[in-house]
């Protein structure tokens, strides 16, 4: 008979080699993309980094920062470390790739423990996450990772009483919100949850937003106008993909004035339907719904639900379609790697290039992304029998 301990050891070593290879390939690809010419967002990073390094209030001196102060402090720190020369700009950029990649690796390990190696590889080698962390340098991952860690602490406290795990969850939720306020609707989901006691609901729903708001206090005296205009009233692209509002605006020139209220309504309804779910699954559904129903979507938003997709993915092709189609889109789109511009550089047809890489294709691809996410969310809810009548749900539970 085979020695089970030897087989287990060999299997562990085999898995370790695969994990190292996946990490190595993913890291190399991310740093390779950092060699591409930088984009508008990184130009904003340079502006903010310089302002913070000189001790200036970013909300009073630029409109190109739309978040709470924490990430601006990171930008200022990296700017001081790298210096201000042209060579230093490359070092500055490398520090951000290193930071985002480190967060991606943490997410990769989390997914392996939560699901399996294949799901972890789906996330870490996903072209969407690679392009976002290596080229776009958007920092949503820095808010998403602590949010999932917080959900784990919330789930593992089964006593119903507030304890150290809850304190850790509050710290992580506060960190997530103050890095980037992706969780701004999540307190409503917490309050509707049937898995948490009233004391714990109050703790999780009200303390992190209070910390988020308090983080602005040192900047209020000279930056109040900028905080209100550039953070709380900032709306990005008002394209509401689930309702094709961006395409309608392109064709008719008219905006959808109800996009943000409809987004809030859809998020609240979804949170109510999922009120019986464990907090880890609830968090995953939240990030999928956040992008699916968002009133404004940009390229980097497409990476926000990737951890959630890897965790919830069932036996459907929807996650693969999301990864492939939107990955190709980011490779070709002019706000992504803009490779299509290279492909058609010899073709004297500017209209064709603008059509394929410009706003019109975004207004098609973003709705496709949102409906794929909606399909993933509905598939999960069907699997969990969320749509069953209340009597059947009670029998299930």
Short mmCIF file of C-alpha atoms in Angstrom, two decimals, residues 187-392:
data_model
loop_
_atom_site.label_atom_id
_atom_site.label_comp_id
_atom_site.label_asym_id
_atom_site.label_seq_id
_atom_site.Cartn_x
_atom_site.Cartn_y
_atom_site.Cartn_z
CA UNK A 187 -23.66 49.67 6.44
CA UNK A 188 -27.21 49.36 5.06
CA UNK A 189 -26.51 45.69 4.25
CA UNK A 190 -25.18 45.15 7.77
CA UNK A 191 -28.30 46.66 9.33
CA UNK A 192 -30.50 44.31 7.27
CA UNK A 193 -28.44 41.20 8.07
CA UNK A 194 -30.08 38.47 10.15
CA UNK A 195 -26.73 36.95 11.07
CA UNK A 196 -25.70 39.73 13.47
CA UNK A 197 -26.98 40.88 16.84
CA UNK A 198 -28.21 44.46 17.20
CA UNK A 199 -25.10 45.50 19.16
CA UNK A 200 -22.81 44.11 16.51
CA UNK A 201 -24.87 45.69 13.73
CA UNK A 202 -24.53 49.09 15.37
CA UNK A 203 -20.78 48.60 15.83
CA UNK A 204 -20.11 47.59 12.23
CA UNK A 205 -22.58 49.98 10.60
CA UNK A 206 -21.76 53.23 12.42
CA UNK A 207 -18.17 53.20 13.71
CA UNK A 208 -16.31 52.78 10.36
CA UNK A 209 -18.27 55.62 8.64
CA UNK A 210 -17.56 57.82 11.69
CA UNK A 211 -13.83 57.07 11.34
CA UNK A 212 -14.04 57.83 7.60
CA UNK A 213 -15.67 61.22 8.26
CA UNK A 214 -13.26 62.03 11.10
CA UNK A 215 -10.29 61.49 8.78
CA UNK A 216 -11.20 64.72 6.96
CA UNK A 217 -11.14 66.92 10.10
CA UNK A 218 -7.50 68.07 9.80
CA UNK A 219 -8.26 69.29 6.25
CA UNK A 220 -11.59 71.05 6.81
CA UNK A 221 -10.35 74.53 7.71
CA UNK A 222 -8.79 75.24 4.29
CA UNK A 223 -10.18 72.42 2.16
CA UNK A 224 -13.89 72.13 2.98
CA UNK A 225 -15.03 73.28 -0.46
CA UNK A 226 -12.73 70.79 -2.19
CA UNK A 227 -13.78 67.96 0.12
CA UNK A 228 -17.46 68.51 -0.67
CA UNK A 229 -17.00 69.11 -4.39
CA UNK A 230 -14.27 66.59 -5.22
CA UNK A 231 -15.09 63.77 -2.77
CA UNK A 232 -18.75 63.74 -1.74
CA UNK A 233 -20.19 65.20 -4.95
CA UNK A 234 -17.79 63.46 -7.33
CA UNK A 235 -19.64 61.15 -9.74
CA UNK A 236 -16.99 59.94 -12.27
CA UNK A 237 -18.59 58.86 -15.58
CA UNK A 238 -22.39 59.11 -15.28
CA UNK A 239 -22.85 56.14 -17.62
CA UNK A 240 -25.05 53.74 -15.51
CA UNK A 241 -24.18 50.72 -17.70
CA UNK A 242 -26.94 48.41 -16.44
CA UNK A 243 -29.41 50.88 -18.02
CA UNK A 244 -27.18 51.68 -21.05
CA UNK A 245 -27.19 55.35 -20.02
CA UNK A 246 -23.71 55.98 -21.46
CA UNK A 247 -24.74 54.67 -24.88
CA UNK A 248 -27.98 56.66 -24.75
CA UNK A 249 -26.02 59.81 -23.90
CA UNK A 250 -23.61 59.16 -26.79
CA UNK A 251 -26.51 58.77 -29.23
CA UNK A 252 -28.86 61.46 -27.90
CA UNK A 253 -26.77 63.74 -25.68
CA UNK A 254 -29.14 63.28 -22.71
CA UNK A 255 -28.18 62.20 -19.19
CA UNK A 256 -30.10 59.85 -16.92
CA UNK A 257 -30.91 62.04 -13.87
CA UNK A 258 -32.06 59.02 -11.84
CA UNK A 259 -28.90 56.91 -12.19
CA UNK A 260 -27.55 57.42 -8.65
CA UNK A 261 -30.94 57.06 -6.86
CA UNK A 262 -31.64 53.90 -8.89
CA UNK A 263 -28.21 52.55 -7.95
CA UNK A 264 -29.00 53.06 -4.25
CA UNK A 265 -32.42 51.40 -4.60
CA UNK A 266 -30.97 48.37 -6.43
CA UNK A 267 -28.22 48.00 -3.82
CA UNK A 268 -30.70 48.15 -0.93
CA UNK A 269 -33.01 45.59 -2.57
CA UNK A 270 -30.07 43.25 -3.18
CA UNK A 271 -28.87 43.65 0.42
CA UNK A 272 -32.35 42.79 1.67
CA UNK A 273 -32.55 39.65 -0.48
CA UNK A 274 -29.18 38.53 0.90
CA UNK A 275 -29.96 39.31 4.55
CA UNK A 276 -29.61 35.64 5.59
CA UNK A 277 -26.12 35.15 4.13
CA UNK A 278 -22.91 34.79 6.13
CA UNK A 279 -20.79 37.94 6.19
CA UNK A 280 -18.02 36.54 3.96
CA UNK A 281 -20.48 35.66 1.19
CA UNK A 282 -22.35 38.90 1.84
CA UNK A 283 -19.15 40.88 1.25
CA UNK A 284 -18.48 39.02 -2.00
CA UNK A 285 -22.02 39.68 -3.25
CA UNK A 286 -21.67 43.34 -2.24
CA UNK A 287 -18.64 43.96 -4.45
CA UNK A 288 -20.29 42.23 -7.41
CA UNK A 289 -23.48 44.25 -6.94
CA UNK A 290 -21.50 47.46 -6.39
CA UNK A 291 -20.07 47.34 -9.92
CA UNK A 292 -23.08 45.63 -11.51
CA UNK A 293 -25.50 48.39 -10.46
CA UNK A 294 -23.02 51.28 -10.33
CA UNK A 295 -24.25 54.60 -11.70
CA UNK A 296 -20.72 55.29 -12.96
CA UNK A 297 -18.19 52.75 -14.23
CA UNK A 298 -14.60 53.30 -15.40
CA UNK A 299 -11.98 50.78 -16.52
CA UNK A 300 -10.47 50.12 -13.10
CA UNK A 301 -13.91 49.36 -11.58
CA UNK A 302 -13.81 46.08 -13.52
CA UNK A 303 -11.18 44.72 -11.10
CA UNK A 304 -13.23 45.43 -7.96
CA UNK A 305 -15.37 42.24 -8.10
CA UNK A 306 -12.56 39.88 -9.20
CA UNK A 307 -11.90 38.46 -5.71
CA UNK A 308 -15.64 38.03 -5.19
CA UNK A 309 -16.04 36.27 -8.55
CA UNK A 310 -13.22 33.86 -7.68
CA UNK A 311 -14.92 33.06 -4.34
CA UNK A 312 -18.50 32.72 -5.59
CA UNK A 313 -17.85 31.28 -9.04
CA UNK A 314 -20.08 28.31 -9.75
CA UNK A 315 -20.11 25.84 -12.66
CA UNK A 316 -20.88 28.46 -15.31
CA UNK A 317 -18.85 30.16 -18.01
CA UNK A 318 -19.79 33.65 -16.82
CA UNK A 319 -16.61 34.29 -14.77
CA UNK A 320 -14.44 33.14 -17.71
CA UNK A 321 -16.38 35.31 -20.15
CA UNK A 322 -15.99 38.29 -17.80
CA UNK A 323 -12.24 37.74 -17.55
CA UNK A 324 -11.66 37.14 -21.27
CA UNK A 325 -13.93 39.79 -22.78
CA UNK A 326 -13.08 42.57 -20.35
CA UNK A 327 -9.41 41.59 -20.32
CA UNK A 328 -9.28 41.98 -24.12
CA UNK A 329 -11.14 45.28 -23.79
CA UNK A 330 -8.53 46.65 -21.34
CA UNK A 331 -5.73 45.50 -23.62
CA UNK A 332 -7.16 47.34 -26.62
CA UNK A 333 -9.00 50.33 -25.16
CA UNK A 334 -7.27 53.73 -25.24
CA UNK A 335 -7.84 54.12 -21.48
CA UNK A 336 -6.23 50.71 -21.00
CA UNK A 337 -3.02 49.52 -22.66
CA UNK A 338 -4.19 50.99 -25.99
CA UNK A 339 -2.69 48.13 -28.01
CA UNK A 340 -5.27 48.65 -30.74
CA UNK A 341 -3.57 51.95 -31.55
CA UNK A 342 -0.41 49.98 -32.28
CA UNK A 343 -2.30 47.44 -34.38
CA UNK A 344 -3.92 50.05 -36.65
CA UNK A 345 -0.98 52.49 -36.68
CA UNK A 346 -0.37 51.63 -40.35
CA UNK A 347 -4.05 52.01 -41.28
CA UNK A 348 -5.02 55.49 -42.43
CA UNK A 349 -8.49 55.36 -40.92
CA UNK A 350 -8.79 57.61 -37.86
CA UNK A 351 -12.56 57.13 -37.63
CA UNK A 352 -12.19 53.36 -37.34
CA UNK A 353 -9.59 53.73 -34.58
CA UNK A 354 -11.68 56.22 -32.62
CA UNK A 355 -14.78 54.05 -33.00
CA UNK A 356 -13.15 50.91 -31.67
CA UNK A 357 -10.98 52.41 -28.92
CA UNK A 358 -13.18 55.32 -27.94
CA UNK A 359 -16.32 56.06 -25.98
CA UNK A 360 -18.66 54.02 -28.19
CA UNK A 361 -16.96 50.70 -27.41
CA UNK A 362 -16.85 51.53 -23.69
CA UNK A 363 -20.59 52.10 -23.76
CA UNK A 364 -21.03 48.59 -25.13
CA UNK A 365 -18.44 46.77 -23.01
CA UNK A 366 -19.44 48.24 -19.64
CA UNK A 367 -23.06 47.00 -19.95
CA UNK A 368 -21.73 43.59 -21.02
CA UNK A 369 -19.57 43.55 -17.87
CA UNK A 370 -22.52 44.53 -15.68
CA UNK A 371 -24.85 41.90 -17.14
CA UNK A 372 -22.20 39.21 -16.75
CA UNK A 373 -21.86 40.25 -13.09
CA UNK A 374 -25.64 40.20 -12.75
CA UNK A 375 -25.64 36.66 -14.14
CA UNK A 376 -23.01 35.58 -11.60
CA UNK A 377 -24.98 37.18 -8.77
CA UNK A 378 -28.28 35.61 -9.85
CA UNK A 379 -26.62 32.20 -10.28
CA UNK A 380 -25.33 32.39 -6.70
CA UNK A 381 -28.71 33.53 -5.38
CA UNK A 382 -30.46 30.67 -7.19
CA UNK A 383 -27.96 28.19 -5.78
CA UNK A 384 -28.68 29.55 -2.28
CA UNK A 385 -32.43 29.51 -3.06
CA UNK A 386 -32.72 33.22 -2.25
CA UNK A 387 -35.76 33.49 -4.52
CA UNK A 388 -37.64 30.67 -2.78
CA UNK A 389 -40.80 31.56 -0.83
CA UNK A 390 -40.12 32.42 2.86
CA UNK A 391 -41.52 29.03 4.04
CA UNK A 392 -39.00 27.10 1.93
#
